[in-house]
């Protein structure tokens, strides 16, 4: 017995009369297809239709990914457009630059000509947020955007390194680790006491007068004005397309959300104040006072929210004397405290500031060493201002624990620390780049902040510098550039992150504060190296990571792997140039900075407003925009450019202020002076 024939498969039967009589006329083909279609069973037809629909859906879903893969946001068409622009005889101009802000060796052509980044074609904009407060209706769109953003290489991008995704119980939207609740709470008003305290504070005047005798296009006035103009251009994009959101996506004229807290706006506050952009500052301040709320069911990264938001609010409070900023900083600080409720006292990386809960990333109970040791300047300052010792106590405890830990090598620390055991993990790997960088920076800066009394911090810092010299320092070929490599279980790698370029500035700051002269010598050597990481690239912009050539070699010292060719508008080299110029007064540092500034304008500036990180610093024809302006471009990079080009040593004096790792100046404690 055979079961009845099953019909749940597709079979196509070619009728006998059709064989051998090939006729390719259109009409015959139409009739033949239709006849065959009619001969199919209903199930067969349904299956074929279903498959066709499925194919169509797949094609639509993969279209943006393919476009990206084939050449950035706009694919081949826009690449050609780009090349066309770049062929223009005016290709070297800074579009939109103000009079007097031209290149060193000649005046600027008309700003309306030759945009460096092409205007995007009239896209398929999924949704555009116009100026105004965050619009809740856009949150569902953000979720969709998450798909394409995941193309970012999180392993190599510390900016996104700890963005976990966890679903909450309330109706919340997940955005790269941020949980955004669809409601805004009202702001608590600053208390009278704090207003009084604020009124008594020293504050810095808006924009200092610039040196009147130095006003050529490449002179001090021209350069300072060019930075102010670049800031205004960045702000224009943020204001128009991303107002109140975390980050501008200048190419798609949209925004990205991370914490949903207006990150760029807060990070940029003190830059506006220092650059004297009063109007812009006032509108941002109004947003903070009326729109910003931390009473949100949202997961934030402890480190990032501390350095960017708390740091930005505290420094703005100091510069302006306005107690509203302190009030906000205090509110955030108290909401971050649950992060420290761990068995070891080493804080979790993530905190839900609405619920008061904290957790490690989903995949590990480790925290990053740089993150847990680079929140101290801010929490300590918060304690000083509020007279509440809790903040200072928890972060000092972390430093004490790390000070005593096994697993260091000549003062160098591993990159991870476990929140349960309080021990370092992933032992034997040492870098001054991502995940360890600002540990070293904050050892020195806490010592300076507290009046050079905390000798353990100083000892750890000096020992670490010796550890760098002994284990990580090498020379490249052919130019003998001094660089800082990495060590993995005794194996040296000549790899250096752009992030390491904070080190020349930190070493110079140490030397200025009485540490050995050799630190300054090393700072100068490393500064040259960091500059060469820009100068040796075809765009004059540094990649994220370089590998130095060590064996005797012709050609360039710097090699870049294809995956490392991006530039995220990072500040570290400009930051170090600022310190080196302040302490040596050697104009070459200003000139190097000016070259870099012009290249940012040339390759990353988006005509409709904003600047974008790029994918390929080696291709001046098509650097391939990534469609993201990191908040630190306004918080740090442009601020350090301005301070570098200023000849006024009292504009944020380095004897009165210490910059946090996000370039927010905090006072050196008065009792310490
Ligand atoms: C900033 O958020 C800070 O400078 C941090 O210390 C390192 N990464 C970025 C800038 O590159």
Short mmCIF file of C-alpha atoms in Angstrom, two decimals, residues 235-423:
data_model
loop_
_atom_site.label_atom_id
_atom_site.label_comp_id
_atom_site.label_asym_id
_atom_site.label_seq_id
_atom_site.Cartn_x
_atom_site.Cartn_y
_atom_site.Cartn_z
CA UNK A 235 26.30 73.96 15.83
CA UNK A 236 24.16 74.91 12.84
CA UNK A 237 23.89 71.24 11.85
CA UNK A 238 23.23 70.13 15.42
CA UNK A 239 20.61 72.79 15.93
CA UNK A 240 18.78 72.10 12.74
CA UNK A 241 18.80 68.32 12.67
CA UNK A 242 19.62 67.02 16.13
CA UNK A 243 18.56 69.62 18.66
CA UNK A 244 18.24 68.12 22.14
CA UNK A 245 19.50 64.72 20.96
CA UNK A 246 22.82 63.07 21.63
CA UNK A 247 24.66 63.23 18.33
CA UNK A 248 24.26 64.81 14.92
CA UNK A 249 24.24 62.61 11.83
CA UNK A 250 25.17 65.38 9.42
CA UNK A 251 24.97 63.50 6.12
CA UNK A 252 21.50 62.07 6.64
CA UNK A 253 20.53 65.30 8.42
CA UNK A 254 19.29 63.37 11.37
CA UNK A 255 20.46 62.36 14.82
CA UNK A 256 21.64 59.42 16.86
CA UNK A 257 20.64 58.71 20.43
CA UNK A 258 22.88 57.04 23.01
CA UNK A 259 21.63 58.11 26.43
CA UNK A 260 18.89 60.43 25.22
CA UNK A 261 20.30 63.31 27.28
CA UNK A 262 21.37 65.94 24.76
CA UNK A 263 24.98 64.78 24.97
CA UNK A 264 26.44 67.10 22.32
CA UNK A 265 24.67 70.12 23.73
CA UNK A 266 26.02 69.52 27.25
CA UNK A 267 29.50 68.53 26.09
CA UNK A 268 29.71 71.78 24.08
CA UNK A 269 28.56 74.19 26.82
CA UNK A 270 31.92 75.31 28.15
CA UNK A 271 33.42 75.42 24.64
CA UNK A 272 30.79 77.99 23.68
CA UNK A 273 31.60 79.96 26.79
CA UNK A 274 35.34 79.90 26.15
CA UNK A 275 34.89 80.79 22.45
CA UNK A 276 32.61 83.66 23.41
CA UNK A 277 29.59 82.34 21.52
CA UNK A 278 27.13 83.99 23.83
CA UNK A 279 23.98 83.59 21.79
CA UNK A 280 24.54 79.88 21.21
CA UNK A 281 25.41 79.42 24.86
CA UNK A 282 22.21 81.10 26.03
CA UNK A 283 19.94 78.92 23.90
CA UNK A 284 21.73 75.79 25.11
CA UNK A 285 21.39 76.96 28.69
CA UNK A 286 17.67 77.46 28.22
CA UNK A 287 17.36 73.89 26.95
CA UNK A 288 19.23 72.60 30.01
CA UNK A 289 17.05 74.59 32.35
CA UNK A 290 13.74 73.67 30.75
CA UNK A 291 14.16 70.34 28.96
CA UNK A 292 16.97 68.29 30.47
CA UNK A 293 15.80 65.67 32.91
CA UNK A 294 17.75 62.79 34.40
CA UNK A 295 14.56 61.27 35.76
CA UNK A 296 14.45 58.78 32.93
CA UNK A 297 14.34 55.04 32.64
CA UNK A 298 17.59 54.92 30.70
CA UNK A 299 20.81 52.93 31.00
CA UNK A 300 23.87 55.16 30.86
CA UNK A 301 27.54 54.30 30.88
CA UNK A 302 29.04 55.49 34.18
CA UNK A 303 32.30 56.72 32.67
CA UNK A 304 30.91 58.43 29.59
CA UNK A 305 28.11 60.18 31.44
CA UNK A 306 30.53 61.29 34.15
CA UNK A 307 33.22 62.73 31.89
CA UNK A 308 30.91 64.27 29.30
CA UNK A 309 27.80 65.28 31.23
CA UNK A 310 28.84 65.72 34.84
CA UNK A 311 32.21 67.12 33.74
CA UNK A 312 30.54 69.52 31.31
CA UNK A 313 28.01 70.73 33.86
CA UNK A 314 30.60 71.21 36.61
CA UNK A 315 33.00 73.15 34.42
CA UNK A 316 30.21 75.34 33.07
CA UNK A 317 29.15 76.02 36.62
CA UNK A 318 32.67 77.18 37.42
CA UNK A 319 33.05 79.31 34.32
CA UNK A 320 29.67 81.01 34.60
CA UNK A 321 28.87 80.92 38.30
CA UNK A 322 25.33 79.77 37.46
CA UNK A 323 24.06 77.40 40.16
CA UNK A 324 21.61 75.72 37.79
CA UNK A 325 24.51 73.77 36.28
CA UNK A 326 25.69 72.58 39.66
CA UNK A 327 22.17 71.51 40.53
CA UNK A 328 22.02 69.37 37.41
CA UNK A 329 25.46 67.89 38.07
CA UNK A 330 24.40 66.97 41.57
CA UNK A 331 21.23 65.35 40.33
CA UNK A 332 23.18 63.21 37.86
CA UNK A 333 25.91 62.39 40.39
CA UNK A 334 23.43 61.05 42.92
CA UNK A 335 21.73 58.95 40.24
CA UNK A 336 25.06 57.40 39.25
CA UNK A 337 25.91 56.28 42.80
CA UNK A 338 24.22 52.82 42.54
CA UNK A 339 27.06 51.83 40.20
CA UNK A 340 29.30 51.53 43.25
CA UNK A 341 27.11 48.96 45.02
CA UNK A 342 29.26 45.97 44.12
CA UNK A 343 30.92 43.26 46.16
CA UNK A 344 34.36 44.62 45.37
CA UNK A 345 33.57 48.38 45.33
CA UNK A 346 34.77 48.43 41.73
CA UNK A 347 31.79 50.06 39.98
CA UNK A 348 29.58 48.52 37.34
CA UNK A 349 29.82 50.02 33.89
CA UNK A 350 26.11 50.78 33.46
CA UNK A 351 23.52 52.53 35.56
CA UNK A 352 19.82 53.06 35.03
CA UNK A 353 19.51 56.62 36.28
CA UNK A 354 15.73 56.43 36.52
CA UNK A 355 15.45 53.15 38.40
CA UNK A 356 18.60 53.46 40.49
CA UNK A 357 19.90 50.06 39.39
CA UNK A 358 23.32 49.21 38.00
CA UNK A 359 24.85 46.26 36.20
CA UNK A 360 27.86 45.03 34.29
CA UNK A 361 27.64 44.55 30.55
CA UNK A 362 25.53 41.52 29.66
CA UNK A 363 28.46 39.42 28.50
CA UNK A 364 30.88 39.91 31.43
CA UNK A 365 31.21 40.99 35.03
CA UNK A 366 34.36 42.92 34.16
CA UNK A 367 34.64 46.70 34.01
CA UNK A 368 37.23 48.57 31.97
CA UNK A 369 40.19 49.84 33.99
CA UNK A 370 40.29 53.25 32.28
CA UNK A 371 36.59 53.72 32.96
CA UNK A 372 36.61 52.97 36.68
CA UNK A 373 39.72 55.10 37.26
CA UNK A 374 38.73 58.12 35.16
CA UNK A 375 35.70 59.42 37.01
CA UNK A 376 37.59 60.66 40.05
CA UNK A 377 38.20 64.31 39.12
CA UNK A 378 34.47 64.83 38.64
CA UNK A 379 33.18 62.96 41.72
CA UNK A 380 35.81 64.52 43.96
CA UNK A 381 34.87 67.98 42.73
CA UNK A 382 31.20 67.22 43.30
CA UNK A 383 31.98 66.36 46.91
CA UNK A 384 33.91 69.58 47.38
CA UNK A 385 31.07 71.66 45.99
CA UNK A 386 28.22 69.89 47.78
CA UNK A 387 30.07 69.13 51.00
CA UNK A 388 28.79 65.58 50.62
CA UNK A 389 31.75 63.23 51.04
CA UNK A 390 30.02 60.17 49.59
CA UNK A 391 30.99 60.95 46.02
CA UNK A 392 34.65 61.38 46.84
CA UNK A 393 34.71 58.34 49.12
CA UNK A 394 33.53 55.84 46.52
CA UNK A 395 35.95 56.95 43.81
CA UNK A 396 38.91 57.24 46.17
CA UNK A 397 38.19 53.68 47.27
CA UNK A 398 38.60 52.51 43.67
CA UNK A 399 42.00 54.19 43.42
CA UNK A 400 43.14 52.66 46.71
CA UNK A 401 42.12 49.18 45.54
CA UNK A 402 43.80 49.54 42.16
CA UNK A 403 46.93 50.90 43.81
CA UNK A 404 47.37 47.67 45.76
CA UNK A 405 46.46 45.17 43.05
CA UNK A 406 48.68 42.42 41.71
CA UNK A 407 48.98 42.01 37.97
CA UNK A 408 50.71 45.27 37.07
CA UNK A 409 53.99 45.29 35.21
CA UNK A 410 56.29 48.15 36.17
CA UNK A 411 53.27 50.31 36.96
CA UNK A 412 51.39 49.38 33.77
CA UNK A 413 47.87 48.07 34.34
CA UNK A 414 45.83 45.41 32.49
CA UNK A 415 42.70 46.58 30.72
CA UNK A 416 39.96 44.85 32.74
CA UNK A 417 38.96 44.54 36.36
CA UNK A 418 36.31 42.26 37.82
CA UNK A 419 33.43 43.80 39.75
CA UNK A 420 33.00 40.65 41.92
CA UNK A 421 36.58 39.82 42.82
CA UNK A 422 38.06 43.29 42.46
CA UNK A 423 41.02 41.71 40.64
#
